[in-house]
Amino acid sequence: MDADGSVSDESGRRRRVHGMLKLYYGINEEGKAPEQPQSLDPCDINGPHFDPDLYLNKLRRECSLSELMDHETCMVKQIRSLDSDMQTLVYENYNKFISATDTIRKMKNDFKKMEDEMDCLSANMAAITDFSASISGTLQDQHAQITKLSGVHTLLRKLQFLFELPARLNKCLELQAYAQAVSSHRRARCVLQQYSHLPSFKGIQDDCNAIMEKLAQELRQKFRDGGTSAKDLSECVELLLQLDEPAEELCDKFLSHARSRLELDLQGLEAEIKPYPPTPAPKEAATRRSSSSTAAGSPSDNNSPKTLSLPSPTLNTDILEFIDRGCNEFVSSLCLVITSYQELFINHAQTGELASKNIPQMASGKLQAFVDDLAARYFSLVERRIQEEKGVGDNSLLVRALDRFHRRLQAVAKLLPGSAVPNRGTEIVVRAATERVKQYLSALQSFYMDSLTDVRQALATPRLSVAGGGAHLGGPAAGRDVPSSLPELLSSLSASILNQIKSVLASVHLFTAKDITFSNKPYFKGEFCSQGVRENLVVNFIRFVCQSSRQFCESAGDKGGSTPPALLLLLSRLCLDFETSTISYILTLTDEQFLVQHQNPITPVTTLCGEAREAAQKLLNHYVKVQGLIISQMLRKSVETRDWVNTIEPRNVRAVMKRVVEDTTSIDVQVGLLYEEGVRKAHSSDSSKRTFSVYSSSRQQPRYAASYTPSAPMDTNLLSNIHKLFSERIDIFSSVEFNKVSVMTGIIKISLKTFLECVRLRTFGRYGLQQIQVDCHYLQMYLWRFVSDENLVHFLLDEIVGSSAHRCLDPSPMEQSVIEVICERG
């Protein structure tokens, strides 16, 4: 720190000294005296007209003694500082002064020697001038004769060249010195043409023309062989052009020879491609479509894919080897042809007459047409080979092949900047990527339909049957155990779909990898990610899942067609899971992996979730309808096949009612495996006995007593209708909520409503009415547990007994105690 401080102080002092010296001598920063008028004040100590006496007298008059003493002290300090600085300046520049003195002394010596040499040179130049004047005077008389003899000598040399030209050309032809022969002939061609009327010159011209024709034949043969180096071939073309060979014909010959070699490469590539398969007959295609649709388990899906995976054709080489061969053979040869052609006909500098023929423009047009024609054939072969890559297993080979194909075409773009070949190659890559996305969508659809087929088969096997039910809260019959396989099937199906989508996205993501050249193209940065992958692949597959699931609800028939009810329930839960979480997860994953830009119009997540929820609702409604119709069918047959007028006195609950309770319990367990319990209204403590109190209370006694008492003042129909006016309307086929209670309520409503309508179409005897009482009491004992509001079951069963009583010929109801004994015994 001390050393740095001392150095800075020293440099500051030097700057201050130099500034003071410049100020003293009147010099500015540029080393020049400032252009300002000199001061005439005699009291200016720095001016040229300074007068010490006047300055001193002025100080005595104006300053006090102390000021004079201070002024003296300051001036003494300045004088000492200036003396010290002057000494320092002299010491610092001492070596420079010595060196300047030595330099001046050396310059004096060098200039003295140079003066001597200049004097010597001047004397020599004077002697040369005198000698030249002497020679000119001596040859003055013979100058014209010498000039004439020189011209004759030149003419004789030219004549000698002309007479020796045939022999010279033959010698060059033997030595294959074609360039020298053409040059010699071009030098003499004009003279021979000018004096061709002279016999001697005519003979020389004929001989030379014959020799040059032979040379041209050899050059043409050499050009056609094309086996020489590029330099020799270029020289050959230039010589032929100098021999007035048509440039257009030379271009055609060059391109024709190159075409023959390139077509051999194309034929080799075509040999590795399978020929186009024959088109199947329309009937066979329709049969194949219908059989695959049936196997997939879709009742009306005509657009479902045929197979799960499309196997690649068995070829000798894979797609990467095919593209490598095409690039290494055809594209490399094409680039070599373009380079050679441009050097020969386009980039080669033309001189003389050739420059006026505009050969490069003509040659460029022919080259462009030549490249476009062969490139179109090559692209056709590449597209045919890409179309054979229909397997969706490994995508890396195809992407690497397309990347290599795109890279090699950039060489053509550099050689032919205005060519459309690179753009057409990029279009092939884009079409291949788009077609690949379609194949993956088809594979996903096939996978989904095959997964549904597997689920359907699993549901059909006895060990996975979910038709039975477990013990139902003290029910009369313990059903078959329900395995936990239904949630496992749902979990397995959902997980397999999600894993398959992830696998497909990983495969498609290879098209946008950073090390792939064409991934930087605008299409792959924008439209391919947003429209190709997100919309055409992911969104379309999600919609396919929803649409194909909804199609299971379009089957007709009393029993809901051939679709298992458990499959409807499972698909409804799958679509509901899609709506709650799966769709958002899949689309978020897609957007993150492919950096989807939302500039293009895309399908919102809310729209897809709405479609999935709609499908889930439709499937669940259809499940309720199917299960309700199955139970309704049993009840309808039990009513229609029995003689209710002549039946015996009831001693037991009918078996069909036990089966209804068992099936309802089984359905309750089945739905509970996939859906939450739901909300119920509070149950009364005697819910299982409320049927008896309803049937035998004061409300029922007036209804029935009026029917079989002759002096009844009021019609029972009127009483029933008045009761209905104050009852809540029941919507049988309303949409259900996504919980177990709502589903079971819908099924029981359909079943009991069917039972009611069937009862209204029959006529009952005394024991028939009593049997309906027993059956309805038995149903009331157990069905109230499954519904959201037990009053719903009470009302429908009350309507059934009331309708039976109205259609009874001898309406004598059974005692409630007897009904309870029969039901408890049953």
mmCIF file of N, CA, C and O in Angstrom, residues 160-201:
data_model
loop_
_atom_site.group_PDB
_atom_site.id
_atom_site.type_symbol
_atom_site.label_atom_id
_atom_site.label_comp_id
_atom_site.label_asym_id
_atom_site.label_seq_id
_atom_site.Cartn_x
_atom_site.Cartn_y
_atom_site.Cartn_z
ATOM 1 N N GLN A 160 5.664 -20.487 -91.185
ATOM 2 C CA GLN A 160 6.248 -21.761 -90.747
ATOM 3 C C GLN A 160 5.304 -22.466 -89.778
ATOM 4 O O GLN A 160 5.115 -23.684 -89.822
ATOM 5 N N PHE A 161 4.660 -21.676 -88.860
ATOM 6 C CA PHE A 161 3.706 -22.254 -87.930
ATOM 7 C C PHE A 161 2.520 -22.875 -88.658
ATOM 8 O O PHE A 161 2.044 -23.967 -88.311
ATOM 9 N N LEU A 162 2.053 -22.172 -89.733
ATOM 10 C CA LEU A 162 0.917 -22.695 -90.479
ATOM 11 C C LEU A 162 1.276 -23.974 -91.204
ATOM 12 O O LEU A 162 0.495 -24.941 -91.201
ATOM 13 N N PHE A 163 2.450 -23.996 -91.830
ATOM 14 C CA PHE A 163 2.842 -25.195 -92.573
ATOM 15 C C PHE A 163 3.137 -26.374 -91.645
ATOM 16 O O PHE A 163 2.923 -27.539 -92.005
ATOM 17 N N GLU A 164 3.592 -26.074 -90.432
ATOM 18 C CA GLU A 164 3.886 -27.154 -89.477
ATOM 19 C C GLU A 164 2.666 -27.516 -88.611
ATOM 20 O O GLU A 164 2.738 -28.452 -87.796
ATOM 21 N N LEU A 165 1.538 -26.781 -88.790
ATOM 22 C CA LEU A 165 0.386 -27.000 -87.921
ATOM 23 C C LEU A 165 -0.174 -28.418 -88.007
ATOM 24 O O LEU A 165 -0.453 -29.032 -86.972
ATOM 25 N N PRO A 166 -0.413 -29.022 -89.180
ATOM 26 C CA PRO A 166 -0.929 -30.413 -89.202
ATOM 27 C C PRO A 166 -0.046 -31.381 -88.428
ATOM 28 O O PRO A 166 -0.534 -32.228 -87.676
ATOM 29 N N ALA A 167 1.285 -31.260 -88.668
ATOM 30 C CA ALA A 167 2.191 -32.161 -87.960
ATOM 31 C C ALA A 167 2.139 -31.910 -86.454
ATOM 32 O O ALA A 167 2.150 -32.843 -85.637
ATOM 33 N N ARG A 168 2.052 -30.641 -86.066
ATOM 34 C CA ARG A 168 1.981 -30.292 -84.643
ATOM 35 C C ARG A 168 0.694 -30.860 -84.022
ATOM 36 O O ARG A 168 0.715 -31.389 -82.908
ATOM 37 N N LEU A 169 -0.435 -30.757 -84.754
ATOM 38 C CA LEU A 169 -1.699 -31.265 -84.230
ATOM 39 C C LEU A 169 -1.663 -32.785 -84.078
ATOM 40 O O LEU A 169 -2.188 -33.339 -83.108
ATOM 41 N N ASN A 170 -1.082 -33.460 -85.054
ATOM 42 C CA ASN A 170 -0.952 -34.928 -84.956
ATOM 43 C C ASN A 170 -0.109 -35.320 -83.755
ATOM 44 O O ASN A 170 -0.405 -36.310 -83.057
ATOM 45 N N LYS A 171 0.976 -34.582 -83.540
ATOM 46 C CA LYS A 171 1.840 -34.877 -82.414
ATOM 47 C C LYS A 171 1.075 -34.693 -81.086
ATOM 48 O O LYS A 171 1.173 -35.526 -80.175
ATOM 49 N N CYS A 172 0.298 -33.598 -80.986
ATOM 50 C CA CYS A 172 -0.499 -33.366 -79.775
ATOM 51 C C CYS A 172 -1.546 -34.462 -79.601
ATOM 52 O O CYS A 172 -1.845 -34.887 -78.470
ATOM 53 N N LEU A 173 -2.114 -34.923 -80.711
ATOM 54 C CA LEU A 173 -3.110 -35.987 -80.631
ATOM 55 C C LEU A 173 -2.496 -37.284 -80.119
ATOM 56 O O LEU A 173 -3.112 -38.008 -79.319
ATOM 57 N N GLU A 174 -1.279 -37.555 -80.562
ATOM 58 C CA GLU A 174 -0.601 -38.759 -80.080
ATOM 59 C C GLU A 174 -0.281 -38.656 -78.593
ATOM 60 O O GLU A 174 -0.413 -39.623 -77.840
ATOM 61 N N LEU A 175 0.122 -37.468 -78.161
ATOM 62 C CA LEU A 175 0.498 -37.273 -76.759
ATOM 63 C C LEU A 175 -0.709 -36.962 -75.878
ATOM 64 O O LEU A 175 -0.536 -36.743 -74.666
ATOM 65 N N GLN A 176 -1.924 -36.909 -76.496
ATOM 66 C CA GLN A 176 -3.161 -36.559 -75.787
ATOM 67 C C GLN A 176 -3.084 -35.180 -75.130
ATOM 68 O O GLN A 176 -3.689 -34.922 -74.097
ATOM 69 N N ALA A 177 -2.309 -34.303 -75.796
ATOM 70 C CA ALA A 177 -2.243 -32.908 -75.351
ATOM 71 C C ALA A 177 -3.361 -32.146 -76.056
ATOM 72 O O ALA A 177 -3.118 -31.308 -76.932
ATOM 73 N N TYR A 178 -4.606 -32.444 -75.647
ATOM 74 C CA TYR A 178 -5.754 -31.900 -76.364
ATOM 75 C C TYR A 178 -5.863 -30.392 -76.196
ATOM 76 O O TYR A 178 -6.237 -29.671 -77.136
ATOM 77 N N ALA A 179 -5.569 -29.871 -75.023
ATOM 78 C CA ALA A 179 -5.678 -28.436 -74.793
ATOM 79 C C ALA A 179 -4.719 -27.656 -75.680
ATOM 80 O O ALA A 179 -5.077 -26.628 -76.267
ATOM 81 N N GLN A 180 -3.481 -28.156 -75.831
ATOM 82 C CA GLN A 180 -2.497 -27.482 -76.676
ATOM 83 C C GLN A 180 -2.922 -27.540 -78.136
ATOM 84 O O GLN A 180 -2.774 -26.558 -78.882
ATOM 85 N N ALA A 181 -3.495 -28.667 -78.562
ATOM 86 C CA ALA A 181 -3.943 -28.798 -79.947
ATOM 87 C C ALA A 181 -5.082 -27.829 -80.241
ATOM 88 O O ALA A 181 -5.089 -27.156 -81.294
ATOM 89 N N VAL A 182 -6.043 -27.727 -79.344
ATOM 90 C CA VAL A 182 -7.157 -26.798 -79.559
ATOM 91 C C VAL A 182 -6.668 -25.363 -79.561
ATOM 92 O O VAL A 182 -7.115 -24.537 -80.379
ATOM 93 N N SER A 183 -5.744 -25.036 -78.668
ATOM 94 C CA SER A 183 -5.214 -23.679 -78.619
ATOM 95 C C SER A 183 -4.482 -23.330 -79.920
ATOM 96 O O SER A 183 -4.660 -22.235 -80.472
ATOM 97 N N SER A 184 -3.657 -24.249 -80.432
ATOM 98 C CA SER A 184 -2.928 -23.995 -81.691
ATOM 99 C C SER A 184 -3.900 -23.838 -82.854
ATOM 100 O O SER A 184 -3.735 -22.950 -83.707
ATOM 101 N N HIS A 185 -4.906 -24.660 -82.898
ATOM 102 C CA HIS A 185 -5.861 -24.573 -83.997
ATOM 103 C C HIS A 185 -6.672 -23.289 -83.933
ATOM 104 O O HIS A 185 -6.976 -22.675 -84.983
ATOM 105 N N ARG A 186 -7.031 -22.845 -82.715
ATOM 106 C CA ARG A 186 -7.783 -21.604 -82.589
ATOM 107 C C ARG A 186 -6.948 -20.413 -83.037
ATOM 108 O O ARG A 186 -7.480 -19.448 -83.600
ATOM 109 N N ARG A 187 -5.617 -20.439 -82.829
ATOM 110 C CA ARG A 187 -4.733 -19.349 -83.260
ATOM 111 C C ARG A 187 -4.656 -19.256 -84.782
ATOM 112 O O ARG A 187 -4.598 -18.152 -85.335
ATOM 113 N N ALA A 188 -4.707 -20.410 -85.446
ATOM 114 C CA ALA A 188 -4.541 -20.400 -86.910
ATOM 115 C C ALA A 188 -5.860 -20.460 -87.661
ATOM 116 O O ALA A 188 -5.879 -20.331 -88.886
ATOM 117 N N ARG A 189 -6.981 -20.664 -86.947
ATOM 118 C CA ARG A 189 -8.249 -20.898 -87.643
ATOM 119 C C ARG A 189 -8.705 -19.678 -88.443
ATOM 120 O O ARG A 189 -9.156 -19.796 -89.586
ATOM 121 N N CYS A 190 -8.543 -18.497 -87.895
ATOM 122 C CA CYS A 190 -8.990 -17.290 -88.597
ATOM 123 C C CYS A 190 -8.162 -17.040 -89.870
ATOM 124 O O CYS A 190 -8.703 -16.670 -90.931
ATOM 125 N N VAL A 191 -6.823 -17.237 -89.761
ATOM 126 C CA VAL A 191 -5.952 -17.014 -90.930
ATOM 127 C C VAL A 191 -6.263 -18.028 -92.024
ATOM 128 O O VAL A 191 -6.363 -17.680 -93.225
ATOM 129 N N LEU A 192 -6.417 -19.283 -91.648
ATOM 130 C CA LEU A 192 -6.732 -20.316 -92.647
ATOM 131 C C LEU A 192 -8.084 -20.050 -93.298
ATOM 132 O O LEU A 192 -8.260 -20.271 -94.502
ATOM 133 N N GLN A 193 -9.043 -19.544 -92.518
ATOM 134 C CA GLN A 193 -10.349 -19.238 -93.074
ATOM 135 C C GLN A 193 -10.268 -18.048 -94.031
ATOM 136 O O GLN A 193 -10.932 -18.021 -95.079
ATOM 137 N N GLN A 194 -9.389 -17.102 -93.680
ATOM 138 C CA GLN A 194 -9.273 -15.905 -94.516
ATOM 139 C C GLN A 194 -8.603 -16.208 -95.858
ATOM 140 O O GLN A 194 -8.997 -15.655 -96.891
ATOM 141 N N TYR A 195 -7.592 -17.085 -95.844
ATOM 142 C CA TYR A 195 -6.854 -17.393 -97.093
ATOM 143 C C TYR A 195 -7.199 -18.776 -97.612
ATOM 144 O O TYR A 195 -6.365 -19.436 -98.254
ATOM 145 N N SER A 196 -8.423 -19.260 -97.344
ATOM 146 C CA SER A 196 -8.787 -20.592 -97.817
ATOM 147 C C SER A 196 -8.935 -20.676 -99.335
ATOM 148 O O SER A 196 -8.983 -21.764 -99.894
ATOM 149 N N HIS A 197 -8.983 -19.509 -99.988
ATOM 150 C CA HIS A 197 -9.087 -19.538 -101.474
ATOM 151 C C HIS A 197 -7.775 -19.901 -102.132
ATOM 152 O O HIS A 197 -7.727 -20.252 -103.308
ATOM 153 N N LEU A 198 -6.679 -19.820 -101.372
ATOM 154 C CA LEU A 198 -5.380 -20.214 -101.906
ATOM 155 C C LEU A 198 -5.210 -21.723 -101.747
ATOM 156 O O LEU A 198 -5.525 -22.278 -100.686
ATOM 157 N N PRO A 199 -4.748 -22.399 -102.797
ATOM 158 C CA PRO A 199 -4.632 -23.872 -102.740
ATOM 159 C C PRO A 199 -3.774 -24.355 -101.575
ATOM 160 O O PRO A 199 -4.108 -25.344 -100.912
ATOM 161 N N SER A 200 -2.640 -23.694 -101.348
ATOM 162 C CA SER A 200 -1.744 -24.173 -100.285
ATOM 163 C C SER A 200 -2.422 -24.065 -98.928
ATOM 164 O O SER A 200 -2.390 -24.969 -98.094
ATOM 165 N N PHE A 201 -3.064 -22.924 -98.662
ATOM 166 C CA PHE A 201 -3.763 -22.744 -97.387
ATOM 167 C C PHE A 201 -4.990 -23.659 -97.290
ATOM 168 O O PHE A 201 -5.348 -24.119 -96.203
#
